Short mmCIF file of C-alpha atoms in Angstrom, two decimals:
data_model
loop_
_atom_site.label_atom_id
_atom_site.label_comp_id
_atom_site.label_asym_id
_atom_site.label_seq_id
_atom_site.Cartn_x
_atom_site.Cartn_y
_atom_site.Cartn_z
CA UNK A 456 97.42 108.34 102.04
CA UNK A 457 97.61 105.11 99.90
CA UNK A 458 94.75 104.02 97.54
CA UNK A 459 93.48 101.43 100.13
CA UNK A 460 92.75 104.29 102.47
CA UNK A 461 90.09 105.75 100.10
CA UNK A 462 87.27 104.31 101.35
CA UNK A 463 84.29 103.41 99.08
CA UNK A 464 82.51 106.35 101.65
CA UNK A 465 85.32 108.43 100.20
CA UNK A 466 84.08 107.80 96.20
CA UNK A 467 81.35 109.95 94.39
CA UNK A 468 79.50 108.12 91.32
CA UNK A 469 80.63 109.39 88.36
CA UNK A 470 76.84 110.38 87.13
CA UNK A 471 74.63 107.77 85.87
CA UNK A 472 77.45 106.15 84.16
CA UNK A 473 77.93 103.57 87.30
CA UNK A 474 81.23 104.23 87.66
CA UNK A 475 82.88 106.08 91.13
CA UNK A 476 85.88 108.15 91.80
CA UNK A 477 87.61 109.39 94.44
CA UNK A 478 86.25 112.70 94.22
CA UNK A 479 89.14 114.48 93.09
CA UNK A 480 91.01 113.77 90.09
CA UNK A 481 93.70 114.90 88.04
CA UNK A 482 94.06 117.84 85.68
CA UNK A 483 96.60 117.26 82.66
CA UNK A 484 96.15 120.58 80.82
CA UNK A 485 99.67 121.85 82.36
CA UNK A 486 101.58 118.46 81.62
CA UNK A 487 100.63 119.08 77.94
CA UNK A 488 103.31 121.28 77.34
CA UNK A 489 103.37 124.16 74.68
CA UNK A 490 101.22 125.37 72.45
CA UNK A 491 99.16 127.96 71.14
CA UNK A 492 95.35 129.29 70.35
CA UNK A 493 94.94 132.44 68.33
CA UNK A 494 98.57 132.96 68.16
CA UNK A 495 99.08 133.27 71.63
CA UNK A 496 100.72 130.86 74.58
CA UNK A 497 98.32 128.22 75.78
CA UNK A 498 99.76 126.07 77.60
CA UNK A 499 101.49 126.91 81.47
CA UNK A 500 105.52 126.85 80.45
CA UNK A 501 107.73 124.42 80.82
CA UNK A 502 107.45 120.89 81.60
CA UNK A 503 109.58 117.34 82.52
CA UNK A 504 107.64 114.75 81.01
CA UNK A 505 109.30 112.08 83.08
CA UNK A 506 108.34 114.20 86.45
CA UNK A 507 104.63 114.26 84.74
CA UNK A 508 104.41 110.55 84.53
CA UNK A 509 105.53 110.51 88.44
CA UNK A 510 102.90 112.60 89.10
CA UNK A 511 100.46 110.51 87.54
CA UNK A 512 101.92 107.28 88.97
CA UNK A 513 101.73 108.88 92.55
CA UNK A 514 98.29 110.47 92.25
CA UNK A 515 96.85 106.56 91.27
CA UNK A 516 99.23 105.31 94.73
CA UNK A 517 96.94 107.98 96.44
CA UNK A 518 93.56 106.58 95.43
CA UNK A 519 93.02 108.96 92.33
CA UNK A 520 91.49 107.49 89.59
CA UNK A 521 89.89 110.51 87.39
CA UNK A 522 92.60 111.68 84.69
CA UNK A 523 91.18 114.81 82.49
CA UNK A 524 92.74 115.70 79.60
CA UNK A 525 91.69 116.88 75.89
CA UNK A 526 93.57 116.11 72.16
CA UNK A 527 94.13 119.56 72.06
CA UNK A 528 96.59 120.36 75.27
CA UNK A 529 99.81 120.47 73.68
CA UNK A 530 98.43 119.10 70.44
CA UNK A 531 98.19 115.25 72.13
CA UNK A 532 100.94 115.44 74.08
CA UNK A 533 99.24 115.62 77.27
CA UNK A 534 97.56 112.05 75.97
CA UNK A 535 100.98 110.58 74.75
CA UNK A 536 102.29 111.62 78.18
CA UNK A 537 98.92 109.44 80.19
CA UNK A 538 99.34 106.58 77.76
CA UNK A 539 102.80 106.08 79.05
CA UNK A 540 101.94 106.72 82.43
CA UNK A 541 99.58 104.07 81.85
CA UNK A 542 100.96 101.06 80.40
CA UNK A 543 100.66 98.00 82.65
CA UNK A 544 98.19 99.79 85.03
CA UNK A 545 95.23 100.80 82.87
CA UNK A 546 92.38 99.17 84.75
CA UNK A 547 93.59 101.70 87.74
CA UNK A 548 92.40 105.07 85.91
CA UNK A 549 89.21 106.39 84.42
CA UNK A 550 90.53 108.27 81.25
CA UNK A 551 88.39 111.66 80.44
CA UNK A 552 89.26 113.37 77.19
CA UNK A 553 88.24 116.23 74.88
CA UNK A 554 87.54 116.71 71.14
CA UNK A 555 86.55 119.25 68.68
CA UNK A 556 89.57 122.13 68.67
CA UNK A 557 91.22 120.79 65.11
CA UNK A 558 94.97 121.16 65.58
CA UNK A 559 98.27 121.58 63.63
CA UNK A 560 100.56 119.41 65.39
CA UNK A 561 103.64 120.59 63.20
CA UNK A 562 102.86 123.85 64.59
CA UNK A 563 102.03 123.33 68.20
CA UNK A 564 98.84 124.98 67.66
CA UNK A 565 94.75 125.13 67.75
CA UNK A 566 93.57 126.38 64.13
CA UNK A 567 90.15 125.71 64.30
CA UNK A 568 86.72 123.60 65.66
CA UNK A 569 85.31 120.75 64.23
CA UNK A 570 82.45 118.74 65.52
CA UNK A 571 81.11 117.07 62.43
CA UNK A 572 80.43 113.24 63.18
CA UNK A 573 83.52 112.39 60.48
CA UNK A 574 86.09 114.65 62.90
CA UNK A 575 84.94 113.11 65.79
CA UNK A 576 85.36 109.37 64.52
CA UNK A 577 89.03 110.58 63.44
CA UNK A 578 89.60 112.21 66.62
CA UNK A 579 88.46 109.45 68.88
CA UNK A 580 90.67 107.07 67.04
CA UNK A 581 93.44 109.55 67.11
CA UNK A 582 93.29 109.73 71.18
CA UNK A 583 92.69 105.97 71.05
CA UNK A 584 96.13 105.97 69.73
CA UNK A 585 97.77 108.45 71.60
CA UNK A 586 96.37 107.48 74.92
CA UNK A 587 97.70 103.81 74.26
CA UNK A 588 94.43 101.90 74.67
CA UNK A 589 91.39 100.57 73.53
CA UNK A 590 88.67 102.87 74.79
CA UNK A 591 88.10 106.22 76.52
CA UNK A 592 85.78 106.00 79.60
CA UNK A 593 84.70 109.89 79.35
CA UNK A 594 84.85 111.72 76.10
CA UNK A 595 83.75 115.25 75.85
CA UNK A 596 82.94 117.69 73.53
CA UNK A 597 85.41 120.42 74.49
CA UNK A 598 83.46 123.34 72.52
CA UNK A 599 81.41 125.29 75.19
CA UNK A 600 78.58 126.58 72.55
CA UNK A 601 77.25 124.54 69.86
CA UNK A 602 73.52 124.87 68.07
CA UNK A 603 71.17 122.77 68.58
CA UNK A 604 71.56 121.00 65.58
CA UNK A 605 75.19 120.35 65.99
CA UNK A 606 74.40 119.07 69.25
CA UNK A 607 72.46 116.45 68.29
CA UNK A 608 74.27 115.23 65.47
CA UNK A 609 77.29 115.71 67.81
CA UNK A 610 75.22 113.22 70.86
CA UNK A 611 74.50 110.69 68.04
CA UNK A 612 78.15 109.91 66.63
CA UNK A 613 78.92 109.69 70.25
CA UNK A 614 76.08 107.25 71.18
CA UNK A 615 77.38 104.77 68.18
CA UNK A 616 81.39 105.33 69.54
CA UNK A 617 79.73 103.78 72.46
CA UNK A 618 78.24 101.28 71.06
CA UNK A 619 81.31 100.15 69.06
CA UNK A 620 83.38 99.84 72.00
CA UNK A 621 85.50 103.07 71.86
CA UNK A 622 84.19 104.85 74.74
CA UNK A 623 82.47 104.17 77.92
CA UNK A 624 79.92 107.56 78.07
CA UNK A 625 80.45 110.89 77.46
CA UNK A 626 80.11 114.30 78.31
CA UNK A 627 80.21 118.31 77.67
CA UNK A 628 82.70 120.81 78.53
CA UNK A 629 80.21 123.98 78.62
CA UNK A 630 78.93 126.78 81.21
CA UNK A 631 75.05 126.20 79.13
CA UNK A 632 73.18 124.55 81.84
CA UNK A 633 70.14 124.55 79.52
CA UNK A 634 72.12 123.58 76.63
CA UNK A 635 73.50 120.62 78.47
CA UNK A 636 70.31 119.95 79.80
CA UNK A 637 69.16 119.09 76.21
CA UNK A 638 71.73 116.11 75.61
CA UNK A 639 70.09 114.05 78.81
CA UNK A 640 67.83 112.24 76.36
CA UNK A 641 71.35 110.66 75.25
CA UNK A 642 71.43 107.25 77.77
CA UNK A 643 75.72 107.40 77.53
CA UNK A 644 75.60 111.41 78.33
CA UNK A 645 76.58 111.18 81.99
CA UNK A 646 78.87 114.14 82.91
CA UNK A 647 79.13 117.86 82.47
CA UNK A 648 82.43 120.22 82.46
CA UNK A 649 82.01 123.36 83.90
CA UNK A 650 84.03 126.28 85.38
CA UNK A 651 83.48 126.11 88.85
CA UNK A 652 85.55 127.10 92.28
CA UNK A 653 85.41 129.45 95.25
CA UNK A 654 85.02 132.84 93.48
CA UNK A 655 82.81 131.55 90.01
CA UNK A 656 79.39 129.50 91.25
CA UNK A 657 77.42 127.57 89.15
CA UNK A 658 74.53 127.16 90.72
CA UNK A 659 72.29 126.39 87.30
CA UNK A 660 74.53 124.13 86.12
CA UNK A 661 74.51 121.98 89.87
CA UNK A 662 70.85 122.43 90.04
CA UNK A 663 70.92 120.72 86.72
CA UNK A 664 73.43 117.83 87.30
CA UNK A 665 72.04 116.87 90.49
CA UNK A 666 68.42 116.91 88.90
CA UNK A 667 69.84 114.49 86.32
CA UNK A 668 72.22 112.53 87.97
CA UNK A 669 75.29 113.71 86.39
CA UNK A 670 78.86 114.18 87.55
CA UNK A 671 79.95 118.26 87.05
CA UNK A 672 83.58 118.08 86.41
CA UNK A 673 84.84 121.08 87.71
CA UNK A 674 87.68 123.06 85.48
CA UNK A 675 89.68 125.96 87.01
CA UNK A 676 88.56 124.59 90.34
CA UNK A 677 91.83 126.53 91.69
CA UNK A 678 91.03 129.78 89.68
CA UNK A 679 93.97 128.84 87.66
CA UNK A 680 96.49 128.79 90.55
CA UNK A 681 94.72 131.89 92.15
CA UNK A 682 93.47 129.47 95.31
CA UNK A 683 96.94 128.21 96.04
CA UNK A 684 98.22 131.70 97.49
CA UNK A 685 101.22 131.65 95.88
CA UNK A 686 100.93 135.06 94.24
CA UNK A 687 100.83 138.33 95.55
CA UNK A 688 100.73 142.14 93.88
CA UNK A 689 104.07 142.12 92.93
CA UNK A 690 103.67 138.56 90.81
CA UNK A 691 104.94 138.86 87.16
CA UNK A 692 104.14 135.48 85.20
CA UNK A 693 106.19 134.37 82.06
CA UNK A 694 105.22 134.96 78.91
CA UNK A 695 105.15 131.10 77.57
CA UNK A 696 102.19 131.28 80.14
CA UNK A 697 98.54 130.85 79.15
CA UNK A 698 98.12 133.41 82.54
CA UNK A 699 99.95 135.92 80.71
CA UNK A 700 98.44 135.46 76.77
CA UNK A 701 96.18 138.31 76.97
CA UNK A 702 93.05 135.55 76.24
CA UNK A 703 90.21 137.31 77.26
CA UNK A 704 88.54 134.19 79.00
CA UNK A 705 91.48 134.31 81.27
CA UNK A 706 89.65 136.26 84.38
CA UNK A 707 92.19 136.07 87.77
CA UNK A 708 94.99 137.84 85.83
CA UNK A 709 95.53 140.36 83.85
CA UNK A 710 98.65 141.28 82.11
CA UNK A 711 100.23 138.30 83.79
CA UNK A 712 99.48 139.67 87.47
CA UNK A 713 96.97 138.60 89.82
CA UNK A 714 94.38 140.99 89.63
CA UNK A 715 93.96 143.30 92.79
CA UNK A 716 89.89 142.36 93.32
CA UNK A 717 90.85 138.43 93.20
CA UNK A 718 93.44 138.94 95.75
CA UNK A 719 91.17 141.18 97.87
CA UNK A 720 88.50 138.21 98.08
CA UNK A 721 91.11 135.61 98.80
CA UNK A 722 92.44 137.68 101.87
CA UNK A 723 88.69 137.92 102.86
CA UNK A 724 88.35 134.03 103.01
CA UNK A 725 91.53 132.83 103.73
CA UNK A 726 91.31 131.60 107.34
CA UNK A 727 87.97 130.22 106.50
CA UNK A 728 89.74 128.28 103.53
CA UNK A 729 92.37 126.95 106.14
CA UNK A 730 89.69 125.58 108.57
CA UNK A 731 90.96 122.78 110.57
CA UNK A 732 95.14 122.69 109.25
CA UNK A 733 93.77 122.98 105.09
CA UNK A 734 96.41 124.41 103.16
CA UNK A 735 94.50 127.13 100.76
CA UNK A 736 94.45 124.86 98.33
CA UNK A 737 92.95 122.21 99.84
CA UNK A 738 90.18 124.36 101.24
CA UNK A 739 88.79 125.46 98.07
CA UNK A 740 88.96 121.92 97.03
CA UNK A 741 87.14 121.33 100.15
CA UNK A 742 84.72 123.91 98.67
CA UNK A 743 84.02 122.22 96.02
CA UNK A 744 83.45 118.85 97.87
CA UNK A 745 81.16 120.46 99.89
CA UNK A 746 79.50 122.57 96.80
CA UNK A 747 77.22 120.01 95.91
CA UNK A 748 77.40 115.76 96.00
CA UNK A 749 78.27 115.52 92.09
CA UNK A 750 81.24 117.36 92.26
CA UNK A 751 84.98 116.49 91.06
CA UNK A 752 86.87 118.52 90.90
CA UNK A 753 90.03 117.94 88.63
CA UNK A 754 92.71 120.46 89.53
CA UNK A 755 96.39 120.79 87.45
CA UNK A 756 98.98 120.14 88.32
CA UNK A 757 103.08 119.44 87.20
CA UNK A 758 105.02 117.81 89.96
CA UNK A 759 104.74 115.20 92.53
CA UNK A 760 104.04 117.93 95.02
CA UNK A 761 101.21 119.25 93.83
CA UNK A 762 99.45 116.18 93.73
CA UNK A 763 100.45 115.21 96.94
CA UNK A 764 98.78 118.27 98.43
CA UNK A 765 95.87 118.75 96.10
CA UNK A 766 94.94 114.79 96.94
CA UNK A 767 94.86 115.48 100.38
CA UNK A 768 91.84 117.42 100.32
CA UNK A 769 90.10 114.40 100.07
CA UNK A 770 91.24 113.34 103.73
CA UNK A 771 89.85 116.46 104.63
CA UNK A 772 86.81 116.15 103.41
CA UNK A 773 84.55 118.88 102.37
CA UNK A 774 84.39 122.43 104.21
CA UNK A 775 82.31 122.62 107.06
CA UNK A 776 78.93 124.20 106.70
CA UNK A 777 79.31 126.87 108.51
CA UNK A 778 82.44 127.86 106.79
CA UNK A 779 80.53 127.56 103.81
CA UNK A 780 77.89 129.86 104.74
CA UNK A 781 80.87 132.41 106.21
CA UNK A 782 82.34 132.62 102.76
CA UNK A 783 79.08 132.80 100.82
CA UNK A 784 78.15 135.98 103.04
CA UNK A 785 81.93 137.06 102.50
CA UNK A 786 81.99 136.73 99.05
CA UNK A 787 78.27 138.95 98.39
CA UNK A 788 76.47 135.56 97.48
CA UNK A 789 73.31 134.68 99.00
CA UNK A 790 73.35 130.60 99.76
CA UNK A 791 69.36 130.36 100.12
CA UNK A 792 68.65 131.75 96.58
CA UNK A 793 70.72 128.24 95.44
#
């Protein structure tokens, strides 16, 4: 699949912004390399920057145009890394990126969270420069809980970036559907990040986007790797591996193994996830396409492979309703209380 054989049937608006997608994008948390938060791994091991930027080049050949990333995965590396994939084809992507975890790039790690309207002029301009161009399409505030009055002051530095040129609209990376709900009154507020696949719903947080016409950018839309298949009870992750860290956000693993209820559920759902010849992952992609019209999600990723596969969910197209419903019952959740 080439990017002439993503239709414009095959696109999703991206919110109120009037922008479109192809539905699912790209995920550069993993590509960012190394670093830490609270002392421990955050990042997903090692990495080949020059395989990252064929990744990136291929997923764009395939009709992807969504590239998610934050200042704070591998301390800007992950942005260095998209502004060289970049160069020459910058019209071809819709850049998303995250501010607010203040970093020590000496160090390699997060120290901190800042989302005073001086730190997030300095940190736009810093992306600016690391991403290698002139404005960001999508920037979001990458701190999930913020008080009211932070919010606002936070929604008005970000209305006069967009004024000024240096981004496009902008967004929230938070689970607080009412919280988020607040920053609509914003006209360049457009998109929400939440955490959002097969075994976490989000059915406030849809209810809300779709009410409001915004895109929900879906993180963890894989459950971390979980939805692949790849592990099984006897799975030991490395230690350099934010799966591993001990961080107690981290839910599908514990002590760097797939926890036993996680892989219970997945056995439960798997044929349903491989309706019609879907590979696992591309059926809870397919989940998520069928989850709700705003969707996109943005899975990781770290070689050419991955994107190949992950990008063919969109060929697919969403789940089937019925193997929607079939999971939902499955999985304990009740579909008609949505």
């Amino acid at each position: 699949m080439l990017a002439d054989d993503i239709s414009t049937n095959m696109r999703r608006p991206l919110g109120r912004s009037g922008l479109s997608a192809a539905p699912v994008g790209l995920g550069c948390w993993a590509i960012g390399g190394y670093f830490t938060l609270g002392g421990k791994p955050d990042g997903w091991g090692e990495i080949d920057d020059e395989q990252s930027i064929r990744a990136i080049n291929l997923g764009l050949e395939m009709g992807a145009s969504l590239i998610d990333t934050a200042d704070a995965y591998g301390t800007g590396h992950s942005e260095e890394v998209i502004g060289r994939a970049l160069k020459g084809r910058r019209g071809d992507a819709i850049i998303a990126t995250k501010f607010g975890y203040t970093h020590d790039r000496a160090a390699r790690a997060l120290v901190g969270t800042d989302v005073s309207p001086a730190y997030i002029e300095r940190a736009c301009a810093a992306s600016l420069q690391r991403l290698g161009t002139g404005y960001i399409d999508l920037y979001q505030i990458h701190v999930g809980e913020l008080t009211d009055d932070q919010a606002d002051a936070a929604g008005e530095t970000l209305e006069k970036l967009t004024e000024a040129g240096s981004i496009r609209f902008w967004g929230w990376s938070t689970d607080n559907a009412a919280a988020a709900k607040r920053m609509v009154k914003f006209p360049h507020f457009v998109a929400v990040q939440q955490e959002l696949n097969v075994f976490i719903d989000g059915p406030d947080m849809l209810t809300m986007c779709e009410g409001n016409d915004l895109a929900s950018l879906n993180r963890s839309p894989l459950a971390m790797g979980f939805l692949t298949g790849k592990f099984g009870p006897d799975t030991r992750l490395p230690e350099d591996d934010v799966r591993a860290a001990g961080h107690n956000w981290v839910r599908f693993f514990e002590d760097g193994r797939p926890r036993a209820d996680y892989l219970r559920r997945l056995s439960e759902v798997r044929e349903l996830l491989q309706t019609d010849g879907r590979t696992l992952a591309q059926g809870a992609l397919g989940w998520l396409l069928a989850r709700s019209p705003n969707t996109f999600p943005i899975p990781g990723f770290k070689t050419e492979a991955q994107v190949r596969e992950n990008l063919g969910s969109i060929e697919k197209g969403p789940l089937p309703a019925t193997a929607m419903a079939e999971i939902e019952k499955l999985l304990g959740r009740d579909v008609d209380q949505r």
